[in-house]
Amino acid sequence: MTSYHSLRYYLSEQPSIVGFRWSHTQSWGSTWSFLFSSIALYVSAAVVLHVLLQLLFRHRRPLPLGPLPAVHSLSMALISATIFAGTVLSATAEIRDTRWLWRRSRTTTFQWLLCFPLGTRPSGRVFFWSYIYYLSRFLHALRSFITILRYRELPFFKLFNHSILIFMSFLWLEFSQSFQVLAILLTTLVYSVVYGYRFWTAIGLPSACFPFVVNCQILLLSCNLVCHFGVLLLHFIKGGCNGIGAWIFNSVLNGAILFLFLNFYVKKHLRKTKVGVIGGAGHELSFVAKKLELVKDKDI
């Protein structure tokens, strides 16, 4: 129990966590100008890197990256697991401390996770971990540069997806948006598994016999879609959820990501089928194996 109490203190009871407040003057990266300039810089740097590689190297062979992909995957797995644990402990503490306020409105724990009461401010434990999650999106975005170096392709879907994730996590804090606790829990749980798997394969251990990363992303998008319907339902039943305007915009962006991902996934499937019909079973197996390896690295 001593280890558990120490973990709970460092992840949810430290004064800096309990007293956290999202502020444009005190929180790094909390201004709109920083948000837009950082996304623009990220996209521009990716495009410049891609152009330079095209000019300097005419062949399309992957560049040797050494341990860089494995280090990035391990870092993301550990950070995601830490955010997940911190969010669970912090949400538990917040529920414990504020449950008495919910009795008049008959709010349950699950309802609070989906729908913050009107007037909720971005301060306290769960918003501290929401802030750490926001900062971790910048480290997550470095995956694009690894893809560009490895495959010499400009991954439009990845650039768009990472930019939107940075933007959405900023909105969560800026408008104290409902649903963010569950979204962080779902995302960090999936990412800790996905990046742990990527680290596993990056150090030479055997990979799964099916597109593991793609299936994880489909599961994550499906859970998010179900939860969004839950937020909308509670908004009308409970008389309003905090940050609903940002949630609507968030939902539109999630819909765009889902559309692009399904479009990408369907094209890959149709391409595999077409090659299988033309090239025969042996060639199909080789093509599918190669494409699955690409999908494992290019998704999320």
PDB file of N, CA and C in Angstrom, residues 27-129:
ATOM      1  N   SER A  27       0.689  29.350 -18.061  1.00  0.00           N
ATOM      2  CA  SER A  27       0.805  28.030 -18.694  1.00  0.00           C
ATOM      3  C   SER A  27       1.493  28.158 -20.054  1.00  0.00           C
ATOM      4  N   TRP A  28       2.602  27.431 -20.216  1.00  0.00           N
ATOM      5  CA  TRP A  28       3.340  27.503 -21.474  1.00  0.00           C
ATOM      6  C   TRP A  28       2.495  26.945 -22.619  1.00  0.00           C
ATOM      7  N   GLY A  29       2.490  27.668 -23.740  1.00  0.00           N
ATOM      8  CA  GLY A  29       1.760  27.203 -24.915  1.00  0.00           C
ATOM      9  C   GLY A  29       0.260  27.399 -24.828  1.00  0.00           C
ATOM     10  N   SER A  30      -0.190  28.331 -23.994  1.00  0.00           N
ATOM     11  CA  SER A  30      -1.628  28.456 -23.746  1.00  0.00           C
ATOM     12  C   SER A  30      -2.298  29.586 -24.528  1.00  0.00           C
ATOM     13  N   THR A  31      -1.578  30.250 -25.429  1.00  0.00           N
ATOM     14  CA  THR A  31      -2.161  31.355 -26.190  1.00  0.00           C
ATOM     15  C   THR A  31      -2.560  30.886 -27.587  1.00  0.00           C
ATOM     16  N   TRP A  32      -3.522  31.600 -28.165  1.00  0.00           N
ATOM     17  CA  TRP A  32      -3.959  31.269 -29.517  1.00  0.00           C
ATOM     18  C   TRP A  32      -2.845  31.489 -30.530  1.00  0.00           C
ATOM     19  N   SER A  33      -2.050  32.529 -30.324  1.00  0.00           N
ATOM     20  CA  SER A  33      -0.949  32.798 -31.255  1.00  0.00           C
ATOM     21  C   SER A  33       0.065  31.654 -31.244  1.00  0.00           C
ATOM     22  N   PHE A  34       0.358  31.112 -30.062  1.00  0.00           N
ATOM     23  CA  PHE A  34       1.279  29.977 -29.983  1.00  0.00           C
ATOM     24  C   PHE A  34       0.680  28.770 -30.691  1.00  0.00           C
ATOM     25  N   LEU A  35      -0.604  28.521 -30.502  1.00  0.00           N
ATOM     26  CA  LEU A  35      -1.254  27.356 -31.108  1.00  0.00           C
ATOM     27  C   LEU A  35      -1.131  27.391 -32.624  1.00  0.00           C
ATOM     28  N   PHE A  36      -1.539  28.496 -33.244  1.00  0.00           N
ATOM     29  CA  PHE A  36      -1.544  28.572 -34.703  1.00  0.00           C
ATOM     30  C   PHE A  36      -0.124  28.614 -35.270  1.00  0.00           C
ATOM     31  N   SER A  37       0.770  29.327 -34.600  1.00  0.00           N
ATOM     32  CA  SER A  37       2.146  29.410 -35.103  1.00  0.00           C
ATOM     33  C   SER A  37       2.855  28.064 -34.986  1.00  0.00           C
ATOM     34  N   SER A  38       2.599  27.312 -33.907  1.00  0.00           N
ATOM     35  CA  SER A  38       3.252  26.001 -33.742  1.00  0.00           C
ATOM     36  C   SER A  38       2.741  25.006 -34.777  1.00  0.00           C
ATOM     37  N   ILE A  39       1.449  25.013 -35.067  1.00  0.00           N
ATOM     38  CA  ILE A  39       0.911  24.111 -36.091  1.00  0.00           C
ATOM     39  C   ILE A  39       1.453  24.481 -37.467  1.00  0.00           C
ATOM     40  N   ALA A  40       1.495  25.794 -37.753  1.00  0.00           N
ATOM     41  CA  ALA A  40       2.037  26.239 -39.044  1.00  0.00           C
ATOM     42  C   ALA A  40       3.508  25.854 -39.177  1.00  0.00           C
ATOM     43  N   LEU A  41       4.271  25.994 -38.102  1.00  0.00           N
ATOM     44  CA  LEU A  41       5.682  25.628 -38.127  1.00  0.00           C
ATOM     45  C   LEU A  41       5.850  24.126 -38.327  1.00  0.00           C
ATOM     46  N   TYR A  42       5.004  23.350 -37.690  1.00  0.00           N
ATOM     47  CA  TYR A  42       5.057  21.888 -37.810  1.00  0.00           C
ATOM     48  C   TYR A  42       4.807  21.445 -39.247  1.00  0.00           C
ATOM     49  N   VAL A  43       3.761  21.962 -39.859  1.00  0.00           N
ATOM     50  CA  VAL A  43       3.431  21.590 -41.237  1.00  0.00           C
ATOM     51  C   VAL A  43       4.516  22.078 -42.191  1.00  0.00           C
ATOM     52  N   SER A  44       4.979  23.303 -41.991  1.00  0.00           N
ATOM     53  CA  SER A  44       6.010  23.860 -42.875  1.00  0.00           C
ATOM     54  C   SER A  44       7.303  23.057 -42.778  1.00  0.00           C
ATOM     55  N   ALA A  45       7.706  22.687 -41.570  1.00  0.00           N
ATOM     56  CA  ALA A  45       8.933  21.919 -41.394  1.00  0.00           C
ATOM     57  C   ALA A  45       8.829  20.557 -42.077  1.00  0.00           C
ATOM     58  N   ALA A  46       7.653  19.927 -41.994  1.00  0.00           N
ATOM     59  CA  ALA A  46       7.458  18.626 -42.644  1.00  0.00           C
ATOM     60  C   ALA A  46       7.559  18.755 -44.162  1.00  0.00           C
ATOM     61  N   VAL A  47       6.957  19.804 -44.722  1.00  0.00           N
ATOM     62  CA  VAL A  47       7.005  20.014 -46.175  1.00  0.00           C
ATOM     63  C   VAL A  47       8.428  20.307 -46.624  1.00  0.00           C
ATOM     64  N   VAL A  48       9.143  21.159 -45.886  1.00  0.00           N
ATOM     65  CA  VAL A  48      10.523  21.504 -46.241  1.00  0.00           C
ATOM     66  C   VAL A  48      11.413  20.264 -46.184  1.00  0.00           C
ATOM     67  N   LEU A  49      11.257  19.454 -45.146  1.00  0.00           N
ATOM     68  CA  LEU A  49      12.055  18.230 -45.037  1.00  0.00           C
ATOM     69  C   LEU A  49      11.794  17.303 -46.210  1.00  0.00           C
ATOM     70  N   HIS A  50      10.531  17.155 -46.573  1.00  0.00           N
ATOM     71  CA  HIS A  50      10.180  16.280 -47.700  1.00  0.00           C
ATOM     72  C   HIS A  50      10.798  16.790 -48.998  1.00  0.00           C
ATOM     73  N   VAL A  51      10.732  18.094 -49.244  1.00  0.00           N
ATOM     74  CA  VAL A  51      11.295  18.670 -50.467  1.00  0.00           C
ATOM     75  C   VAL A  51      12.809  18.496 -50.495  1.00  0.00           C
ATOM     76  N   LEU A  52      13.464  18.737 -49.369  1.00  0.00           N
ATOM     77  CA  LEU A  52      14.919  18.579 -49.306  1.00  0.00           C
ATOM     78  C   LEU A  52      15.347  17.145 -49.591  1.00  0.00           C
ATOM     79  N   LEU A  53      14.612  16.196 -49.053  1.00  0.00           N
ATOM     80  CA  LEU A  53      14.944  14.790 -49.307  1.00  0.00           C
ATOM     81  C   LEU A  53      14.766  14.436 -50.779  1.00  0.00           C
ATOM     82  N   GLN A  54      13.740  15.008 -51.407  1.00  0.00           N
ATOM     83  CA  GLN A  54      13.515  14.750 -52.825  1.00  0.00           C
ATOM     84  C   GLN A  54      14.632  15.337 -53.678  1.00  0.00           C
ATOM     85  N   LEU A  55      15.184  16.472 -53.257  1.00  0.00           N
ATOM     86  CA  LEU A  55      16.244  17.122 -54.017  1.00  0.00           C
ATOM     87  C   LEU A  55      17.607  16.469 -53.795  1.00  0.00           C
ATOM     88  N   LEU A  56      17.857  16.037 -52.561  1.00  0.00           N
ATOM     89  CA  LEU A  56      19.168  15.506 -52.215  1.00  0.00           C
ATOM     90  C   LEU A  56      19.327  14.030 -52.542  1.00  0.00           C
ATOM     91  N   PHE A  57      18.222  13.292 -52.464  1.00  0.00           N
ATOM     92  CA  PHE A  57      18.283  11.845 -52.687  1.00  0.00           C
ATOM     93  C   PHE A  57      17.274  11.462 -53.771  1.00  0.00           C
ATOM     94  N   ARG A  58      17.782  11.039 -54.901  1.00  0.00           N
ATOM     95  CA  ARG A  58      16.879  10.660 -55.992  1.00  0.00           C
ATOM     96  C   ARG A  58      16.286   9.271 -55.774  1.00  0.00           C
ATOM     97  N   HIS A  59      17.022   8.405 -55.109  1.00  0.00           N
ATOM     98  CA  HIS A  59      16.483   7.070 -54.825  1.00  0.00           C
ATOM     99  C   HIS A  59      15.480   7.168 -53.679  1.00  0.00           C
ATOM    100  N   ARG A  60      14.584   6.217 -53.586  1.00  0.00           N
ATOM    101  CA  ARG A  60      13.529   6.231 -52.566  1.00  0.00           C
ATOM    102  C   ARG A  60      13.788   5.214 -51.461  1.00  0.00           C
ATOM    103  N   ARG A  61      15.023   4.779 -51.351  1.00  0.00           N
ATOM    104  CA  ARG A  61      15.348   3.832 -50.293  1.00  0.00           C
ATOM    105  C   ARG A  61      15.272   4.528 -48.934  1.00  0.00           C
ATOM    106  N   PRO A  62      14.776   3.826 -47.908  1.00  0.00           N
ATOM    107  CA  PRO A  62      14.665   4.442 -46.577  1.00  0.00           C
ATOM    108  C   PRO A  62      16.024   4.838 -46.022  1.00  0.00           C
ATOM    109  N   LEU A  63      16.057   5.953 -45.310  1.00  0.00           N
ATOM    110  CA  LEU A  63      17.275   6.357 -44.629  1.00  0.00           C
ATOM    111  C   LEU A  63      17.411   5.584 -43.321  1.00  0.00           C
ATOM    112  N   PRO A  64      18.607   5.180 -42.976  1.00  0.00           N
ATOM    113  CA  PRO A  64      18.801   4.486 -41.684  1.00  0.00           C
ATOM    114  C   PRO A  64      18.596   5.457 -40.524  1.00  0.00           C
ATOM    115  N   LEU A  65      17.659   5.150 -39.654  1.00  0.00           N
ATOM    116  CA  LEU A  65      17.330   6.022 -38.527  1.00  0.00           C
ATOM    117  C   LEU A  65      17.860   5.496 -37.209  1.00  0.00           C
ATOM    118  N   GLY A  66      18.474   4.318 -37.237  1.00  0.00           N
ATOM    119  CA  GLY A  66      19.033   3.770 -36.012  1.00  0.00           C
ATOM    120  C   GLY A  66      17.961   3.535 -34.952  1.00  0.00           C
ATOM    121  N   PRO A  67      18.257   3.887 -33.708  1.00  0.00           N
ATOM    122  CA  PRO A  67      17.300   3.634 -32.621  1.00  0.00           C
ATOM    123  C   PRO A  67      16.227   4.716 -32.471  1.00  0.00           C
ATOM    124  N   LEU A  68      16.215   5.722 -33.367  1.00  0.00           N
ATOM    125  CA  LEU A  68      15.280   6.839 -33.204  1.00  0.00           C
ATOM    126  C   LEU A  68      13.814   6.401 -33.148  1.00  0.00           C
ATOM    127  N   PRO A  69      13.317   5.557 -34.082  1.00  0.00           N
ATOM    128  CA  PRO A  69      11.913   5.129 -33.982  1.00  0.00           C
ATOM    129  C   PRO A  69      11.609   4.386 -32.684  1.00  0.00           C
ATOM    130  N   ALA A  70      12.534   3.536 -32.243  1.00  0.00           N
ATOM    131  CA  ALA A  70      12.303   2.785 -31.009  1.00  0.00           C
ATOM    132  C   ALA A  70      12.270   3.718 -29.801  1.00  0.00           C
ATOM    133  N   VAL A  71      13.174   4.703 -29.766  1.00  0.00           N
ATOM    134  CA  VAL A  71      13.206   5.652 -28.645  1.00  0.00           C
ATOM    135  C   VAL A  71      11.926   6.479 -28.610  1.00  0.00           C
ATOM    136  N   HIS A  72      11.469   6.930 -29.774  1.00  0.00           N
ATOM    137  CA  HIS A  72      10.230   7.712 -29.828  1.00  0.00           C
ATOM    138  C   HIS A  72       9.040   6.873 -29.377  1.00  0.00           C
ATOM    139  N   SER A  73       8.965   5.633 -29.833  1.00  0.00           N
ATOM    140  CA  SER A  73       7.844   4.764 -29.454  1.00  0.00           C
ATOM    141  C   SER A  73       7.845   4.479 -27.954  1.00  0.00           C
ATOM    142  N   LEU A  74       9.024   4.199 -27.410  1.00  0.00           N
ATOM    143  CA  LEU A  74       9.107   3.930 -25.973  1.00  0.00           C
ATOM    144  C   LEU A  74       8.721   5.166 -25.170  1.00  0.00           C
ATOM    145  N   SER A  75       9.178   6.340 -25.598  1.00  0.00           N
ATOM    146  CA  SER A  75       8.842   7.583 -24.899  1.00  0.00           C
ATOM    147  C   SER A  75       7.335   7.821 -24.908  1.00  0.00           C
ATOM    148  N   MET A  76       6.699   7.637 -26.080  1.00  0.00           N
ATOM    149  CA  MET A  76       5.262   7.858 -26.179  1.00  0.00           C
ATOM    150  C   MET A  76       4.484   6.837 -25.358  1.00  0.00           C
ATOM    151  N   ALA A  77       4.945   5.599 -25.322  1.00  0.00           N
ATOM    152  CA  ALA A  77       4.267   4.561 -24.537  1.00  0.00           C
ATOM    153  C   ALA A  77       4.309   4.902 -23.046  1.00  0.00           C
ATOM    154  N   LEU A  78       5.482   5.322 -22.556  1.00  0.00           N
ATOM    155  CA  LEU A  78       5.629   5.644 -21.132  1.00  0.00           C
ATOM    156  C   LEU A  78       4.846   6.904 -20.769  1.00  0.00           C
ATOM    157  N   ILE A  79       4.911   7.918 -21.620  1.00  0.00           N
ATOM    158  CA  ILE A  79       4.167   9.159 -21.349  1.00  0.00           C
ATOM    159  C   ILE A  79       2.670   8.897 -21.363  1.00  0.00           C
ATOM    160  N   SER A  80       2.197   8.129 -22.333  1.00  0.00           N
ATOM    161  CA  SER A  80       0.761   7.822 -22.416  1.00  0.00           C
ATOM    162  C   SER A  80       0.295   7.045 -21.194  1.00  0.00           C
ATOM    163  N   ALA A  81       1.096   6.074 -20.762  1.00  0.00           N
ATOM    164  CA  ALA A  81       0.740   5.290 -19.579  1.00  0.00           C
ATOM    165  C   ALA A  81       0.710   6.167 -18.333  1.00  0.00           C
ATOM    166  N   THR A  82       1.653   7.112 -18.224  1.00  0.00           N
ATOM    167  CA  THR A  82       1.678   8.014 -17.074  1.00  0.00           C
ATOM    168  C   THR A  82       0.462   8.931 -17.060  1.00  0.00           C
ATOM    169  N   ILE A  83       0.115   9.482 -18.222  1.00  0.00           N
ATOM    170  CA  ILE A  83      -1.064  10.347 -18.301  1.00  0.00           C
ATOM    171  C   ILE A  83      -2.331   9.570 -17.973  1.00  0.00           C
ATOM    172  N   PHE A  84      -2.409   8.335 -18.459  1.00  0.00           N
ATOM    173  CA  PHE A  84      -3.578   7.501 -18.157  1.00  0.00           C
ATOM    174  C   PHE A  84      -3.710   7.273 -16.658  1.00  0.00           C
ATOM    175  N   ALA A  85      -2.612   6.879 -16.012  1.00  0.00           N
ATOM    176  CA  ALA A  85      -2.654   6.627 -14.569  1.00  0.00           C
ATOM    177  C   ALA A  85      -2.963   7.910 -13.796  1.00  0.00           C
ATOM    178  N   GLY A  86      -2.335   9.018 -14.190  1.00  0.00           N
ATOM    179  CA  GLY A  86      -2.586  10.277 -13.510  1.00  0.00           C
ATOM    180  C   GLY A  86      -4.020  10.749 -13.672  1.00  0.00           C
ATOM    181  N   THR A  87      -4.594  10.561 -14.849  1.00  0.00           N
ATOM    182  CA  THR A  87      -5.977  10.967 -15.090  1.00  0.00           C
ATOM    183  C   THR A  87      -6.950  10.114 -14.292  1.00  0.00           C
ATOM    184  N   VAL A  88      -6.690   8.800 -14.221  1.00  0.00           N
ATOM    185  CA  VAL A  88      -7.559   7.917 -13.437  1.00  0.00           C
ATOM    186  C   VAL A  88      -7.550   8.327 -11.961  1.00  0.00           C
ATOM    187  N   LEU A  89      -6.360   8.507 -11.395  1.00  0.00           N
ATOM    188  CA  LEU A  89      -6.255   8.875  -9.982  1.00  0.00           C
ATOM    189  C   LEU A  89      -6.818  10.270  -9.721  1.00  0.00           C
ATOM    190  N   SER A  90      -6.584  11.196 -10.628  1.00  0.00           N
ATOM    191  CA  SER A  90      -7.078  12.558 -10.446  1.00  0.00           C
ATOM    192  C   SER A  90      -8.599  12.621 -10.579  1.00  0.00           C
ATOM    193  N   ALA A  91      -9.149  11.898 -11.557  1.00  0.00           N
ATOM    194  CA  ALA A  91     -10.601  11.874 -11.713  1.00  0.00           C
ATOM    195  C   ALA A  91     -11.257  11.237 -10.494  1.00  0.00           C
ATOM    196  N   THR A  92     -10.645  10.184  -9.954  1.00  0.00           N
ATOM    197  CA  THR A  92     -11.168   9.548  -8.741  1.00  0.00           C
ATOM    198  C   THR A  92     -11.168  10.521  -7.569  1.00  0.00           C
ATOM    199  N   ALA A  93     -10.086  11.283  -7.436  1.00  0.00           N
ATOM    200  CA  ALA A  93     -10.000  12.259  -6.351  1.00  0.00           C
ATOM    201  C   ALA A  93     -11.015  13.382  -6.529  1.00  0.00           C
ATOM    202  N   GLU A  94     -11.192  13.859  -7.752  1.00  0.00           N
ATOM    203  CA  GLU A  94     -12.167  14.924  -8.011  1.00  0.00           C
ATOM    204  C   GLU A  94     -13.590  14.440  -7.724  1.00  0.00           C
ATOM    205  N   ILE A  95     -13.883  13.225  -8.105  1.00  0.00           N
ATOM    206  CA  ILE A  95     -15.215  12.657  -7.832  1.00  0.00           C
ATOM    207  C   ILE A  95     -15.443  12.535  -6.335  1.00  0.00           C
ATOM    208  N   ARG A  96     -14.424  12.102  -5.629  1.00  0.00           N
ATOM    209  CA  ARG A  96     -14.518  11.978  -4.178  1.00  0.00           C
ATOM    210  C   ARG A  96     -14.750  13.329  -3.506  1.00  0.00           C
ATOM    211  N   ASP A  97     -14.084  14.370  -3.979  1.00  0.00           N
ATOM    212  CA  ASP A  97     -14.159  15.679  -3.333  1.00  0.00           C
ATOM    213  C   ASP A  97     -15.407  16.467  -3.707  1.00  0.00           C
ATOM    214  N   THR A  98     -16.004  16.179  -4.854  1.00  0.00           N
ATOM    215  CA  THR A  98     -17.130  16.991  -5.328  1.00  0.00           C
ATOM    216  C   THR A  98     -18.441  16.219  -5.427  1.00  0.00           C
ATOM    217  N   ARG A  99     -18.440  14.961  -5.008  1.00  0.00           N
ATOM    218  CA  ARG A  99     -19.651  14.158  -5.152  1.00  0.00           C
ATOM    219  C   ARG A  99     -20.843  14.797  -4.436  1.00  0.00           C
ATOM    220  N   TRP A 100     -20.572  15.446  -3.304  1.00  0.00           N
ATOM    221  CA  TRP A 100     -21.672  16.037  -2.526  1.00  0.00           C
ATOM    222  C   TRP A 100     -22.372  17.146  -3.296  1.00  0.00           C
ATOM    223  N   LEU A 101     -21.678  17.759  -4.263  1.00  0.00           N
ATOM    224  CA  LEU A 101     -22.300  18.824  -5.050  1.00  0.00           C
ATOM    225  C   LEU A 101     -23.283  18.281  -6.079  1.00  0.00           C
ATOM    226  N   TRP A 102     -23.185  16.989  -6.357  1.00  0.00           N
ATOM    227  CA  TRP A 102     -23.999  16.415  -7.420  1.00  0.00           C
ATOM    228  C   TRP A 102     -25.363  15.923  -6.932  1.00  0.00           C
ATOM    229  N   ARG A 103     -25.563  15.916  -5.645  1.00  0.00           N
ATOM    230  CA  ARG A 103     -26.785  15.287  -5.120  1.00  0.00           C
ATOM    231  C   ARG A 103     -28.053  16.007  -5.578  1.00  0.00           C
ATOM    232  N   ARG A 104     -28.012  17.326  -5.626  1.00  0.00           N
ATOM    233  CA  ARG A 104     -29.210  18.057  -6.042  1.00  0.00           C
ATOM    234  C   ARG A 104     -29.574  17.771  -7.496  1.00  0.00           C
ATOM    235  N   SER A 105     -28.566  17.697  -8.348  1.00  0.00           N
ATOM    236  CA  SER A 105     -28.838  17.457  -9.771  1.00  0.00           C
ATOM    237  C   SER A 105     -28.878  15.981 -10.129  1.00  0.00           C
ATOM    238  N   ARG A 106     -28.657  15.112  -9.120  1.00  0.00           N
ATOM    239  CA  ARG A 106     -28.668  13.661  -9.329  1.00  0.00           C
ATOM    240  C   ARG A 106     -27.704  13.235 -10.436  1.00  0.00           C
ATOM    241  N   THR A 107     -26.532  13.818 -10.415  1.00  0.00           N
ATOM    242  CA  THR A 107     -25.505  13.508 -11.393  1.00  0.00           C
ATOM    243  C   THR A 107     -24.707  12.286 -10.947  1.00  0.00           C
ATOM    244  N   THR A 108     -24.503  11.365 -11.867  1.00  0.00           N
ATOM    245  CA  THR A 108     -23.697  10.173 -11.565  1.00  0.00           C
ATOM    246  C   THR A 108     -22.255  10.402 -12.029  1.00  0.00           C
ATOM    247  N   THR A 109     -21.386   9.492 -11.615  1.00  0.00           N
ATOM    248  CA  THR A 109     -19.980   9.594 -12.002  1.00  0.00           C
ATOM    249  C   THR A 109     -19.809   9.540 -13.510  1.00  0.00           C
ATOM    250  N   PHE A 110     -20.512   8.625 -14.156  1.00  0.00           N
ATOM    251  CA  PHE A 110     -20.392   8.488 -15.605  1.00  0.00           C
ATOM    252  C   PHE A 110     -20.895   9.737 -16.320  1.00  0.00           C
ATOM    253  N   GLN A 111     -21.977  10.326 -15.795  1.00  0.00           N
ATOM    254  CA  GLN A 111     -22.490  11.557 -16.387  1.00  0.00           C
ATOM    255  C   GLN A 111     -21.469  12.684 -16.271  1.00  0.00           C
ATOM    256  N   TRP A 112     -20.769  12.772 -15.135  1.00  0.00           N
ATOM    257  CA  TRP A 112     -19.752  13.808 -14.962  1.00  0.00           C
ATOM    258  C   TRP A 112     -18.598  13.610 -15.943  1.00  0.00           C
ATOM    259  N   LEU A 113     -18.228  12.354 -16.195  1.00  0.00           N
ATOM    260  CA  LEU A 113     -17.151  12.086 -17.134  1.00  0.00           C
ATOM    261  C   LEU A 113     -17.516  12.522 -18.555  1.00  0.00           C
ATOM    262  N   LEU A 114     -18.803  12.444 -18.887  1.00  0.00           N
ATOM    263  CA  LEU A 114     -19.246  12.846 -20.220  1.00  0.00           C
ATOM    264  C   LEU A 114     -19.641  14.320 -20.291  1.00  0.00           C
ATOM    265  N   CYS A 115     -20.163  14.861 -19.207  1.00  0.00           N
ATOM    266  CA  CYS A 115     -20.805  16.176 -19.252  1.00  0.00           C
ATOM    267  C   CYS A 115     -20.433  16.985 -18.013  1.00  0.00           C
ATOM    268  N   PHE A 116     -19.465  17.912 -18.158  1.00  0.00           N
ATOM    269  CA  PHE A 116     -19.124  18.797 -17.052  1.00  0.00           C
ATOM    270  C   PHE A 116     -20.289  19.748 -16.770  1.00  0.00           C
ATOM    271  N   PRO A 117     -20.564  20.063 -15.500  1.00  0.00           N
ATOM    272  CA  PRO A 117     -21.615  21.050 -15.179  1.00  0.00           C
ATOM    273  C   PRO A 117     -21.273  22.413 -15.765  1.00  0.00           C
ATOM    274  N   LEU A 118     -22.293  23.181 -16.070  1.00  0.00           N
ATOM    275  CA  LEU A 118     -22.078  24.531 -16.595  1.00  0.00           C
ATOM    276  C   LEU A 118     -21.307  25.363 -15.574  1.00  0.00           C
ATOM    277  N   GLY A 119     -20.355  26.145 -16.055  1.00  0.00           N
ATOM    278  CA  GLY A 119     -19.550  26.970 -15.167  1.00  0.00           C
ATOM    279  C   GLY A 119     -18.254  26.331 -14.714  1.00  0.00           C
ATOM    280  N   THR A 120     -17.955  25.127 -15.193  1.00  0.00           N
ATOM    281  CA  THR A 120     -16.708  24.460 -14.820  1.00  0.00           C
ATOM    282  C   THR A 120     -15.505  25.254 -15.338  1.00  0.00           C
ATOM    283  N   ARG A 121     -14.517  25.451 -14.478  1.00  0.00           N
ATOM    284  CA  ARG A 121     -13.310  26.190 -14.845  1.00  0.00           C
ATOM    285  C   ARG A 121     -12.149  25.226 -15.078  1.00  0.00           C
ATOM    286  N   PRO A 122     -11.211  25.606 -15.960  1.00  0.00           N
ATOM    287  CA  PRO A 122     -10.068  24.714 -16.240  1.00  0.00           C
ATOM    288  C   PRO A 122      -9.006  24.786 -15.148  1.00  0.00           C
ATOM    289  N   SER A 123      -9.305  24.208 -14.026  1.00  0.00           N
ATOM    290  CA  SER A 123      -8.369  24.191 -12.905  1.00  0.00           C
ATOM    291  C   SER A 123      -8.533  22.875 -12.152  1.00  0.00           C
ATOM    292  N   GLY A 124      -7.484  22.500 -11.434  1.00  0.00           N
ATOM    293  CA  GLY A 124      -7.541  21.279 -10.648  1.00  0.00           C
ATOM    294  C   GLY A 124      -6.823  20.113 -11.299  1.00  0.00           C
ATOM    295  N   ARG A 125      -7.026  18.947 -10.714  1.00  0.00           N
ATOM    296  CA  ARG A 125      -6.250  17.763 -11.073  1.00  0.00           C
ATOM    297  C   ARG A 125      -6.444  17.313 -12.523  1.00  0.00           C
ATOM    298  N   VAL A 126      -7.698  17.121 -12.916  1.00  0.00           N
ATOM    299  CA  VAL A 126      -7.924  16.552 -14.246  1.00  0.00           C
ATOM    300  C   VAL A 126      -7.454  17.510 -15.337  1.00  0.00           C
ATOM    301  N   PHE A 127      -7.542  18.797 -15.086  1.00  0.00           N
ATOM    302  CA  PHE A 127      -7.090  19.748 -16.097  1.00  0.00           C
ATOM    303  C   PHE A 127      -5.567  19.835 -16.134  1.00  0.00           C
ATOM    304  N   PHE A 128      -4.902  19.504 -15.048  1.00  0.00           N
ATOM    305  CA  PHE A 128      -3.442  19.398 -15.090  1.00  0.00           C
ATOM    306  C   PHE A 128      -3.033  18.306 -16.065  1.00  0.00           C
ATOM    307  N   TRP A 129      -3.674  17.152 -15.975  1.00  0.00           N
ATOM    308  CA  TRP A 129      -3.314  16.056 -16.876  1.00  0.00           C
ATOM    309  C   TRP A 129      -3.809  16.318 -18.292  1.00  0.00           C
TER     310      TRP A 129
END
